XYZ file of C-alpha atoms in Angstrom:
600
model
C 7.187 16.302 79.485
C 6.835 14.022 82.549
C 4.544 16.574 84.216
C 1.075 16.944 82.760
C -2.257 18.725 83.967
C -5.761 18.026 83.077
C -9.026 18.997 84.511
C -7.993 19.326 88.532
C -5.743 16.774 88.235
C -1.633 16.620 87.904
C 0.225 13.470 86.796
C 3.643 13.086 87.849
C 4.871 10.576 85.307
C 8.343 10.033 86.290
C 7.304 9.818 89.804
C 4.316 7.997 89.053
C 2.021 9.923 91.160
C -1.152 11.468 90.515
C -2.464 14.799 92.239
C -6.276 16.559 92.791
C -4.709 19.372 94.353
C -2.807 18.649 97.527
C -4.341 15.033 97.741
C -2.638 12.221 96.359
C -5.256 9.824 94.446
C -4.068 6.162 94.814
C -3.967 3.953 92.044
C -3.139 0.520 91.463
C 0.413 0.326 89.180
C -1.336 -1.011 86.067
C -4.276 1.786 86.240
C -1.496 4.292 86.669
C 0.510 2.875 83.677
C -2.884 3.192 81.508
C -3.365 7.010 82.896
C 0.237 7.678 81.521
C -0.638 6.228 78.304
C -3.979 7.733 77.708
C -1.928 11.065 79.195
C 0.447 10.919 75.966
C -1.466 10.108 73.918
C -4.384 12.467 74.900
C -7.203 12.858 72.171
C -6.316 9.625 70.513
C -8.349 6.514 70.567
C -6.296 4.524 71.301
C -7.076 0.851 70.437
C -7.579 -2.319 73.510
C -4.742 -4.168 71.719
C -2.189 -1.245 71.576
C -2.917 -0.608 75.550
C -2.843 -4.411 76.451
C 0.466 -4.744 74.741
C 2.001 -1.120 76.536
C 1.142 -1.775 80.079
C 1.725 -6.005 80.090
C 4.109 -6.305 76.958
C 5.372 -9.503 78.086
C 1.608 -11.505 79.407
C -0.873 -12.738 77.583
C -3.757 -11.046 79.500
C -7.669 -10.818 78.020
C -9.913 -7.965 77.614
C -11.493 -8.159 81.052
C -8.618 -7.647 82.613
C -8.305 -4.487 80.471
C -11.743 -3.870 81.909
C -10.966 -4.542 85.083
C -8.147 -1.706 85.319
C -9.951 0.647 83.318
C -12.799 0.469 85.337
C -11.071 0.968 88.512
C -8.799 3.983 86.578
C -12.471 5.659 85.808
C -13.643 5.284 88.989
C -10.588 6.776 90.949
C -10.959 9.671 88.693
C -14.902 9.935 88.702
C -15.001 9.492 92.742
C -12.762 12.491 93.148
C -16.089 14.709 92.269
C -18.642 13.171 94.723
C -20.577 9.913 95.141
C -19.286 7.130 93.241
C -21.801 5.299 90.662
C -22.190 2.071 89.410
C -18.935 1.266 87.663
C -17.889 1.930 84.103
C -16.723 -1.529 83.608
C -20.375 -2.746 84.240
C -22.382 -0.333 82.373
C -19.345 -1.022 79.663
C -20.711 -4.792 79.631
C -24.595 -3.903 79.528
C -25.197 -0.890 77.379
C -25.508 -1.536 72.977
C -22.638 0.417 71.082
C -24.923 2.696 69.703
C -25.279 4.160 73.483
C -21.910 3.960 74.297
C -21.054 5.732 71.288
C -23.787 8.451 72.100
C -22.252 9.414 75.312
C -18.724 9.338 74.321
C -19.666 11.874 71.795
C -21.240 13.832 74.370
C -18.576 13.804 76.689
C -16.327 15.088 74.195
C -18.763 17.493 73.304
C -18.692 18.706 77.326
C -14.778 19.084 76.960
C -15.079 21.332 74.131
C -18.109 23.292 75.315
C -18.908 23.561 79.106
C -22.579 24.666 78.081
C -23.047 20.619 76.954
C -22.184 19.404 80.668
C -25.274 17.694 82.831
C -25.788 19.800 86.308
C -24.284 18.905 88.951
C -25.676 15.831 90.521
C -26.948 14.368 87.595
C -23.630 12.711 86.228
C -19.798 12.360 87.500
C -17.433 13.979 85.273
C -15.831 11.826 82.516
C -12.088 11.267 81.550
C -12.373 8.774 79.379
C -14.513 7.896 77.061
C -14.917 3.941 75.745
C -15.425 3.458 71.945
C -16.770 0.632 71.829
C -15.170 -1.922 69.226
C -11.971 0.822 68.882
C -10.705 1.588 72.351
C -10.346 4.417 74.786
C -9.743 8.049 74.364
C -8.623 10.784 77.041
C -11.509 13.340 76.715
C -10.235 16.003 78.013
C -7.357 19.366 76.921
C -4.011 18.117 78.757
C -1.291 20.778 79.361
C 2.405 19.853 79.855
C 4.435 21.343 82.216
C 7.733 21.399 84.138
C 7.855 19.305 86.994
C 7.614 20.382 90.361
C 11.209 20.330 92.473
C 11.656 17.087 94.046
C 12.187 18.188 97.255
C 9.879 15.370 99.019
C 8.409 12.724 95.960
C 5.368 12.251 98.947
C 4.768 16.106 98.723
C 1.836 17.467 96.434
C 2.616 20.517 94.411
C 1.695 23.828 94.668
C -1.611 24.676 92.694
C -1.047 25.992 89.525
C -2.943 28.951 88.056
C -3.705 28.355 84.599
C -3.828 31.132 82.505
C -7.400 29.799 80.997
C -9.712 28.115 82.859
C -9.693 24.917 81.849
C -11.449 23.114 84.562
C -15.259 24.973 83.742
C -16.668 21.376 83.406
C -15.144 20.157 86.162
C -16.320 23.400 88.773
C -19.788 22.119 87.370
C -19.691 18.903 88.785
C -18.115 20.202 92.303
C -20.911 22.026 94.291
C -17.859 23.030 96.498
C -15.373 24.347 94.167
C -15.233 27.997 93.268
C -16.374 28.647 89.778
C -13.190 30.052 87.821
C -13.789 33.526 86.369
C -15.126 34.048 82.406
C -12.843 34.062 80.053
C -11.250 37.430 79.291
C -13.469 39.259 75.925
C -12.168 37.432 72.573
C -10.677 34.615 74.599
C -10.353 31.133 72.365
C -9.933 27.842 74.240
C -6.365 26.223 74.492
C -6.278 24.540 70.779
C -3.225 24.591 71.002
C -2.583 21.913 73.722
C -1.738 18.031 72.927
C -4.603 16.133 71.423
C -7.183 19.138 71.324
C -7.335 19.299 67.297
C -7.604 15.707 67.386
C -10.160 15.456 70.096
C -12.243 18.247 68.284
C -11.880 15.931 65.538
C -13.636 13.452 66.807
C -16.740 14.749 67.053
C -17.125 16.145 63.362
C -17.536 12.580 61.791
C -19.830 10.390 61.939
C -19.337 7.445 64.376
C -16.699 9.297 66.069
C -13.931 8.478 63.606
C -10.585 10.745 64.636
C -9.017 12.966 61.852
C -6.941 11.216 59.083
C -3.534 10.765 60.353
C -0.878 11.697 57.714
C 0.760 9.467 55.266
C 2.541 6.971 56.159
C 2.180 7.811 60.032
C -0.520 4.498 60.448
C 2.807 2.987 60.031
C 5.261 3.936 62.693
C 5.884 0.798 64.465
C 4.367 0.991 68.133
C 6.408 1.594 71.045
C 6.930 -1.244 72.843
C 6.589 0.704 76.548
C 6.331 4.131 77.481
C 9.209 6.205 76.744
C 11.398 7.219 80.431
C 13.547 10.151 80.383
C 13.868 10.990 76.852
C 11.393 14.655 77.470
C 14.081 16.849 77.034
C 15.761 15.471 74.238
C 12.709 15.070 72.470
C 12.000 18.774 72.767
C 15.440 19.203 71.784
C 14.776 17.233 68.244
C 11.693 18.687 67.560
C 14.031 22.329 68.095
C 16.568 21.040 66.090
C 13.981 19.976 63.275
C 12.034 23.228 63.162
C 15.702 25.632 62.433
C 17.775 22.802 60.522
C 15.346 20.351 59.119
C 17.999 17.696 58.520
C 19.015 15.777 62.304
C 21.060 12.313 63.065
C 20.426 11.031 66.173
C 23.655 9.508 66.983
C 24.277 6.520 69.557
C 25.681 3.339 70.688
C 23.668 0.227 70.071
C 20.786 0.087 72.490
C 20.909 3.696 73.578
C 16.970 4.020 72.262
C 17.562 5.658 68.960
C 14.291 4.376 67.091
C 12.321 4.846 70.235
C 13.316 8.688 70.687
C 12.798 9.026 66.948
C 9.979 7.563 66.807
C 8.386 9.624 69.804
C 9.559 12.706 68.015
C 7.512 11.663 64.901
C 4.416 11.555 67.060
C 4.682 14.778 69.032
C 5.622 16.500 65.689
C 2.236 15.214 64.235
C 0.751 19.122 63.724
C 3.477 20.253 61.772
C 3.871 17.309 59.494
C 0.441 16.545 58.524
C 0.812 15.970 54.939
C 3.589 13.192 55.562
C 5.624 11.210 58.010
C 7.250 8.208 56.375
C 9.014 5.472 58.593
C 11.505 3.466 56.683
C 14.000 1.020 58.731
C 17.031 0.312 56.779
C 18.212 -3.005 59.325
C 17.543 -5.291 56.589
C 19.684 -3.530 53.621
C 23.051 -5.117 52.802
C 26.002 -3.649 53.984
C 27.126 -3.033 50.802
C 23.705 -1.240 49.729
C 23.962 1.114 46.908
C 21.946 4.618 46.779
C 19.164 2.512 44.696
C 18.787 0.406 47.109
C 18.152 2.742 50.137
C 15.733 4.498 47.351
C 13.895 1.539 46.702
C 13.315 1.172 50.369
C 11.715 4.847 51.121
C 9.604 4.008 47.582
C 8.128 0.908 49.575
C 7.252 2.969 52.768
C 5.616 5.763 50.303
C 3.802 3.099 48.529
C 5.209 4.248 44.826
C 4.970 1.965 41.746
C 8.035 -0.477 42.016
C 10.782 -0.536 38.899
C 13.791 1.462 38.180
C 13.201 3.890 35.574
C 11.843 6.891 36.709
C 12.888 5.678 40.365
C 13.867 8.469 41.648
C 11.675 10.801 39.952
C 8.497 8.886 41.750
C 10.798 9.307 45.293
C 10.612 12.912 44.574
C 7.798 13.518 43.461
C 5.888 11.823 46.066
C 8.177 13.681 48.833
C 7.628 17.121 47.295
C 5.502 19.488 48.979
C 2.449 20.401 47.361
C 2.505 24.080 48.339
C 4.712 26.720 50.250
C 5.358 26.161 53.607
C 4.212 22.854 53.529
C 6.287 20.001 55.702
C 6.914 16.288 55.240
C 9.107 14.396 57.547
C 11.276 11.226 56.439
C 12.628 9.077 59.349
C 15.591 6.881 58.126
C 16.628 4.337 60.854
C 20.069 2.291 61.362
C 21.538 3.698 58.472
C 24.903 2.822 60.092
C 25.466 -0.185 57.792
C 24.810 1.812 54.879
C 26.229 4.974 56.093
C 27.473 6.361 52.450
C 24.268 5.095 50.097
C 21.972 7.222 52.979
C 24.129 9.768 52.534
C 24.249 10.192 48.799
C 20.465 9.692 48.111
C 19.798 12.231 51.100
C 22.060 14.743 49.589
C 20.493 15.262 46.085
C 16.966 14.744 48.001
C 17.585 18.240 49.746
C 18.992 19.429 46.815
C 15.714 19.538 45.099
C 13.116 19.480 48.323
C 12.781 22.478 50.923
C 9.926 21.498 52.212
C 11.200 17.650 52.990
C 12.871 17.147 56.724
C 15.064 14.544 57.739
C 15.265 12.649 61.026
C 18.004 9.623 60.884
C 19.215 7.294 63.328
C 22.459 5.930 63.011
C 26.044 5.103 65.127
C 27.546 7.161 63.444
C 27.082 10.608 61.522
C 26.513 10.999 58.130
C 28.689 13.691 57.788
C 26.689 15.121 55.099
C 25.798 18.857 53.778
C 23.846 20.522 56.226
C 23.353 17.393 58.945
C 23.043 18.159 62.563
C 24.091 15.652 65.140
C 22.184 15.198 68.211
C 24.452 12.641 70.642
C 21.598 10.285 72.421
C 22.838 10.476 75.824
C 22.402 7.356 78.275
C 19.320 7.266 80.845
C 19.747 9.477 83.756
C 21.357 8.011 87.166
C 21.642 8.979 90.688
C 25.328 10.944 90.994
C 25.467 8.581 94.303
C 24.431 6.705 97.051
C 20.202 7.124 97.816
C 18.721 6.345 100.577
C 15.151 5.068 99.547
C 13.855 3.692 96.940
C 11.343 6.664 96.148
C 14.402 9.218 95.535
C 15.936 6.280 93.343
C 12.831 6.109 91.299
C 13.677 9.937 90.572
C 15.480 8.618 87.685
C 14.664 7.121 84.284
C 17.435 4.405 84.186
C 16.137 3.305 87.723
C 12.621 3.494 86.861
C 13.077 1.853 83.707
C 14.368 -1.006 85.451
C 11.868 -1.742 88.051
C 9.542 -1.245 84.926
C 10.959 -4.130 83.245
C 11.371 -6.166 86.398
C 7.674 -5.565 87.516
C 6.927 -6.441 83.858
C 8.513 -10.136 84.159
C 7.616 -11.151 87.829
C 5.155 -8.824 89.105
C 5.610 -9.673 92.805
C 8.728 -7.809 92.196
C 8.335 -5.298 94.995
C 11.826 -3.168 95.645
C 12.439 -1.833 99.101
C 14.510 0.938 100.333
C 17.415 -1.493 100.981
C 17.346 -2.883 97.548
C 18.015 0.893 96.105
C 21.528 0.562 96.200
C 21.410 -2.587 94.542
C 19.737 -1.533 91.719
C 21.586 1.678 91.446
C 24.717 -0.125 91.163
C 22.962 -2.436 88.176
C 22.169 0.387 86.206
C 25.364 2.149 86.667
C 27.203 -1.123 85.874
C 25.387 -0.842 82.537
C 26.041 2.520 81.738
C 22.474 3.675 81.946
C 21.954 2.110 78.341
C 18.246 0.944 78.252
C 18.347 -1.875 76.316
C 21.297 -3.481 78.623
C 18.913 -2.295 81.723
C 15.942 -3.864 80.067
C 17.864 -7.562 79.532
C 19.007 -7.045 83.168
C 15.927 -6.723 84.990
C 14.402 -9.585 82.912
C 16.646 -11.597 84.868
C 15.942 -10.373 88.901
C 13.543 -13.206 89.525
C 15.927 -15.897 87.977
C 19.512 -14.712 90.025
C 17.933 -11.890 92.568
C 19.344 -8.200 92.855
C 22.738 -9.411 94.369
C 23.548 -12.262 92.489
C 22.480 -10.192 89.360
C 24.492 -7.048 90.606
C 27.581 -9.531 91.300
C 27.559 -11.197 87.647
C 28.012 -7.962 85.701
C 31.238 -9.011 84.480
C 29.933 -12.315 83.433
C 29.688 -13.288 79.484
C 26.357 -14.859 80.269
C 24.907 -11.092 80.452
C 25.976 -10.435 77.136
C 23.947 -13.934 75.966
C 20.768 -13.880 77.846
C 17.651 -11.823 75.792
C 14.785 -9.594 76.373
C 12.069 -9.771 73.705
C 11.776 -13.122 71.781
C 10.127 -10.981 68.982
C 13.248 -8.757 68.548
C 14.892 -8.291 65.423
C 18.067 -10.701 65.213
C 20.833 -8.260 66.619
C 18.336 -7.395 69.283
C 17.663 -10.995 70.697
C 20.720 -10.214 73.683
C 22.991 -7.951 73.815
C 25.711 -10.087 71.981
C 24.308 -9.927 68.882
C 23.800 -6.128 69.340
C 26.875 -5.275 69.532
C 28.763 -7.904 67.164
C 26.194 -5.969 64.732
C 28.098 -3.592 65.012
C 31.793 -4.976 65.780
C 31.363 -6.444 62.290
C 30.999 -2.969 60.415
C 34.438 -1.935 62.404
C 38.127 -2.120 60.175
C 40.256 -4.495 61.234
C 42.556 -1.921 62.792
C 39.541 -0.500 64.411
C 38.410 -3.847 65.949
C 41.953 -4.502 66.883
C 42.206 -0.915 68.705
C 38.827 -2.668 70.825
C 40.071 -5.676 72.018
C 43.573 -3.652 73.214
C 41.466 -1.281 75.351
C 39.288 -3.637 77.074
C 41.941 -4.404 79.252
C 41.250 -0.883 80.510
C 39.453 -0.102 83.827
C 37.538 3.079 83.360
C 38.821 6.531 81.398
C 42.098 6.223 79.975
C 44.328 9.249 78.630
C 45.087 9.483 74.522
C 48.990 10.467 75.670
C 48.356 6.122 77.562
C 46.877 5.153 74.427
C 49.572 6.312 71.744
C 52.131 4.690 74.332
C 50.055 1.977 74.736
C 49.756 0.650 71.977
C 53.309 -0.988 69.904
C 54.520 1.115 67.208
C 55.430 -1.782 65.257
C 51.540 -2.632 65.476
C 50.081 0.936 64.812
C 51.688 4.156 64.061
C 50.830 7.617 65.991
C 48.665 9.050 62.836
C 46.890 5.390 62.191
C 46.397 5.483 66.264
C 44.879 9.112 66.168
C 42.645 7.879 63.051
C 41.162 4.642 64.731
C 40.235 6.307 67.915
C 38.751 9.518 66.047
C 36.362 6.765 64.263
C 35.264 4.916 67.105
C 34.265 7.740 68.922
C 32.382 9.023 65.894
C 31.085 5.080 65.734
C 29.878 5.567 69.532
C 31.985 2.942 71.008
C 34.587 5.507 72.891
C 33.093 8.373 74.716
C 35.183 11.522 74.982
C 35.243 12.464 79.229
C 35.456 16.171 79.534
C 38.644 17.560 80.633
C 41.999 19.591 79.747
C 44.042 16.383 78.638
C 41.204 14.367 75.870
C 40.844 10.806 77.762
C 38.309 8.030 76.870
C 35.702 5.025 77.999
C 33.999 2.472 76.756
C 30.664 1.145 78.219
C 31.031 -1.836 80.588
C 29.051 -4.221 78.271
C 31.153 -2.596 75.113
C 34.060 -3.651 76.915
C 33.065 -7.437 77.921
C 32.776 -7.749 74.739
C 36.017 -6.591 73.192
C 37.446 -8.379 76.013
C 35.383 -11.939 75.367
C 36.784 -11.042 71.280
C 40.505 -10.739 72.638
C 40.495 -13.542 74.313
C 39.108 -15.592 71.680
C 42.121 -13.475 69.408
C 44.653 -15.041 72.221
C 43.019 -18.418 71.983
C 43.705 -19.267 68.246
C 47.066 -17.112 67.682
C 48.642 -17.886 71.123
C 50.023 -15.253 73.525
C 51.245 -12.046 71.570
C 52.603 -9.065 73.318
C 50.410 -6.362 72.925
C 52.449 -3.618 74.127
C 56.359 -2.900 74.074
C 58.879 -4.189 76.462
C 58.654 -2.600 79.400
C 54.950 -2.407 79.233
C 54.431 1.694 79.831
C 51.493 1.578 82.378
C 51.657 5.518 83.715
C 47.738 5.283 83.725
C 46.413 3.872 86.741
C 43.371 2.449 84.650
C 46.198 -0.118 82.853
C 47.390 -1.578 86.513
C 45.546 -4.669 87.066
C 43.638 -4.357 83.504
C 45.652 -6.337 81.103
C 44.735 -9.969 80.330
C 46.658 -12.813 82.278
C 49.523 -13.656 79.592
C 50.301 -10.551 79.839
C 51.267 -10.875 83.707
C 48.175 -8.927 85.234
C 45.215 -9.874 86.504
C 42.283 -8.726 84.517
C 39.261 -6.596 85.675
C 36.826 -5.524 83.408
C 34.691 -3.469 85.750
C 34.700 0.315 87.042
């Protein structure tokens, strides 16, 4: 959810807004990006490091300026329910551990149990407590919810009734407020909402240590940023996991695959608590065998190394320990080794109910009992908006200015430089790692220049994250990654159809391309497997027609023209050259005749 509510208070993620009833409450960006972290990630500790690297993942910044925006986050929140006191930060610096830890006990204690809160007068309410030596927890029951229409982003929403009345503590602390009625007879609190176990946790250890996390789920990698517009298909995995219990998330290179999976794996924390294992496959061979894949989940479950009894210890240490009990496996990039995942995973099931599947891949499996979930791209604006505000309604959009903000943070967008923008991420298809390599580059070449160059190979060359594993450096490597896993008549079906501008018909296809090169049935094959490899995209419709994303297609272009370079000019197509689609005209490369346009 992008919508959550805690104590009096509503955060509007996506919009990046935060509510006390009808009044807005003004925060500086990086306080607001530490609210939506502690938000998610309610009841956790979650450690100085981990925030540092979320909210300025490409700086080198020190713990007072954590401090600094923390402080000011606390005191925003605390001055909301009377007279401000002497700031957080400062007592922070001053007071021994052993104190701080005292009171964030006891404010955790006044979340569970309103009879624990000081009168009113005597302190401000707390949000968030400070661990000292760990981090910084969100102390309070958060509740998702829908998000308000977006009628007017400057609007505050209607007050919600709550169907139990959370904000006791808070009521306490407001001389003003009404006091919410008792709780009906037999009335339990709201365990059920995100980071309440956890948070209750906390308190029932010594030096408020959280609850053992399951095995394996120390592990997950950390996200890299806060995941944008991925709430529904989230909820749709964690669905799809709860009936099926075996799911591929399916997607183009870049789409966000690990990060949606790996989001899934910590919302579905409750219901896997005796295991979530993380294993990234990126490194196997290409010609990995079923050992080998086996060997690799062994590693992430920690199991004696050697290969007798191999797959014995897999089982056994995946095997449920009683009925009704859950673990969760998480394969990721298994396109590479697409038949080894798919025979270990098959005699896996065979012999474990209680084990559940989540893969990421470019392709499906196609094995017994898999569900596909398509990873769509980010949302975009359908057309033309007039501010930047409306603009920021979506995730692609967002997730740009994000990244931007995150490389030159005088980047300041105005209502004029919507359009710009909009046309950027539409140019890229709304795929987030494209968006995220684009925006690095606004302060370098400026929203125009950047918007103009779309069609330019230097896109395809210029990285993101220095850090990033090999085929993630720029987008090149990404998607030669997976160019090289194509067939040759696959790859050669590519580089024909990036002479094509926008969707193109399958009747324009099968008379596009020369029979001499590729027979109807071969042509019907290749384009059934690169849509199942995510490089075409089926367009709804009567008559089945086809895309590729604009970077997909610079690409297969750049590769054809390389082709042309070292074999000479070869007619693609037959004599006359049957261009019925209007997508063809003005699409083929130069020898052919036509000028060439890459572009929609």
């Amino acid at each position: 959810m992008s919508c959550h509510r805690f104590g009096p208070f509503l955060l509007l993620a996506s919009r990046r807004q935060l509510f006390e009833g009808s009044r807005q409450v003004k925060l500086g960006a990086r306080a607001l990006d530490l609210l939506i972290v502690l938000v998610e990630r309610a009841g956790e500790v979650v450690s100085k490091q981990e925030l540092m690297a979320l909210v300025w993942p490409q700086e080198v910044v020190e713990d007072n300026t954590l401090r600094v925006h923390m402080a000011a986050l606390r005191k925003a929140l605390g001055r909301t329910h009377g007279k401000a006191r002497e700031g957080h930060g400062a007592r922070e610096a001053r007071e021994p551990r052993e104190v701080q830890e005292t009171q964030a006990a006891q404010e955790v204690r006044e979340a569970r149990d309103p009879q624990h809160a000081q009168p009113a007068g005597d302190a401000e309410v707390r949000y968030i407590a400070n661990i000292a030596g760990r981090g910084y927890s969100l102390v309070v029951p958060v509740m998702p919810m829908a998000p308000p229409p977006l009628d007017d982003p400057n609007t505050a929403p209607a007050p919600l009734d709550e169907g139990f009345p959370l904000p006791v503590l808070n009521a306490a602390a407001r001389p003003d407020a009404a006091v919410p009625p008792p709780p009906r007879p037999g009335a339990m609190p709201p365990t059920d909402l995100p980071g309440w176990r956890a948070l209750c946790a906390l308190t029932e250890q010594e030096g408020f240590i959280p609850a053992p996390l399951p095995p394996g789920f120390q592990q997950l990698p950390r996200p890299s940023s806060p995941l944008l517009g991925r709430d529904v298909t989230v909820e749709a995995l964690d669905r799809q996991l709860a009936r099926y219990g075996f799911v591929t998330l399916v997607g183009p290179g870049g789409i966000g695959k690990t990060s949606v999976a790996l989001a899934t794996a910590r919302q579905l924390h409750p219901r896997y608590r005796e295991g979530v294992w993380f294993v990234d496959l990126a490194t196997l061979a290409a010609q990995a065998s079923p050992t080998d894949v086996a060997f690799a989940v062994a590693r992430a479950l920690d199991l004696e190394p050697g290969i007798e009894g191999l797959f014995d210890r897999l089982r056994a240490g995946l095997a449920a320990r009683s009925a009704g009990e859950r673990r969760l496996l998480i394969l990721d990039n298994c396109e590479h080794v697409v038949r080894a995942v798919t025979a270990l995973v098959e005699s896996l099931l065979v012999t474990l109910p209680g084990l559940h599947l989540l893969l990421t891949s470019r392709e499906p499996l196609r094995a017994v009992g898999e569900q596909v979930y398509l990873l769509p791209s980010l949302p975009l604006p359908g057309g033309p908006v007039p501010s930047m505000a409306e603009a920021l309604h979506y995730p692609a959009v967002q997730l740009f200015v994000q990244r931007a903000q995150a490389a030159d943070q005088t980047f300041d967008p105005s209502d004029a430089d919507a359009g710009w923008i909009t046309h950027i991420c539409h140019g890229l298809d709304g795929v987030p790692l494209a968006i995220e390599h684009a925006a690095a580059m606004v302060r370098t070449f400026g929203l125009k220049a950047l918007a103009a160059s779309l069609d330019d190979r230097f896109l395809l060359l210029c990285g993101a994250h220095r850090n990033a594993i090999s085929r993630h450096q720029n987008l090149q490597a990404l998607l030669r990654w997976g160019y090289d896993l194509l067939s040759e008549p696959e790859r050669h079906m590519l580089r024909w159809l990036s002479v094509v501008r926008g969707p193109i018909p399958l009747s324009d296809i099968l008379s596009f391309v020369a029979p001499i090169s590729m027979d109807r049935a071969t042509v019907l094959e290749v384009v059934h497997s690169l849509v199942h490899k995510s490089w075409l995209f089926p367009r709804a419709g009567d008559q089945p027609s086809y895309r590729m994303h604009a970077m997909a297609r610079s690409f297969a272009h750049q590769m054809l023209m390389a082709e042309q370079q070292q074999s000479g000019p070869t007619r693609l197509v037959p004599s006359p050259i049957p261009l019925h689609h209007t997508a063809l005209r003005g699409a083929a490369p130069s020898h052919i005749g036509l000028p060439s346009r890459l572009n929609d």
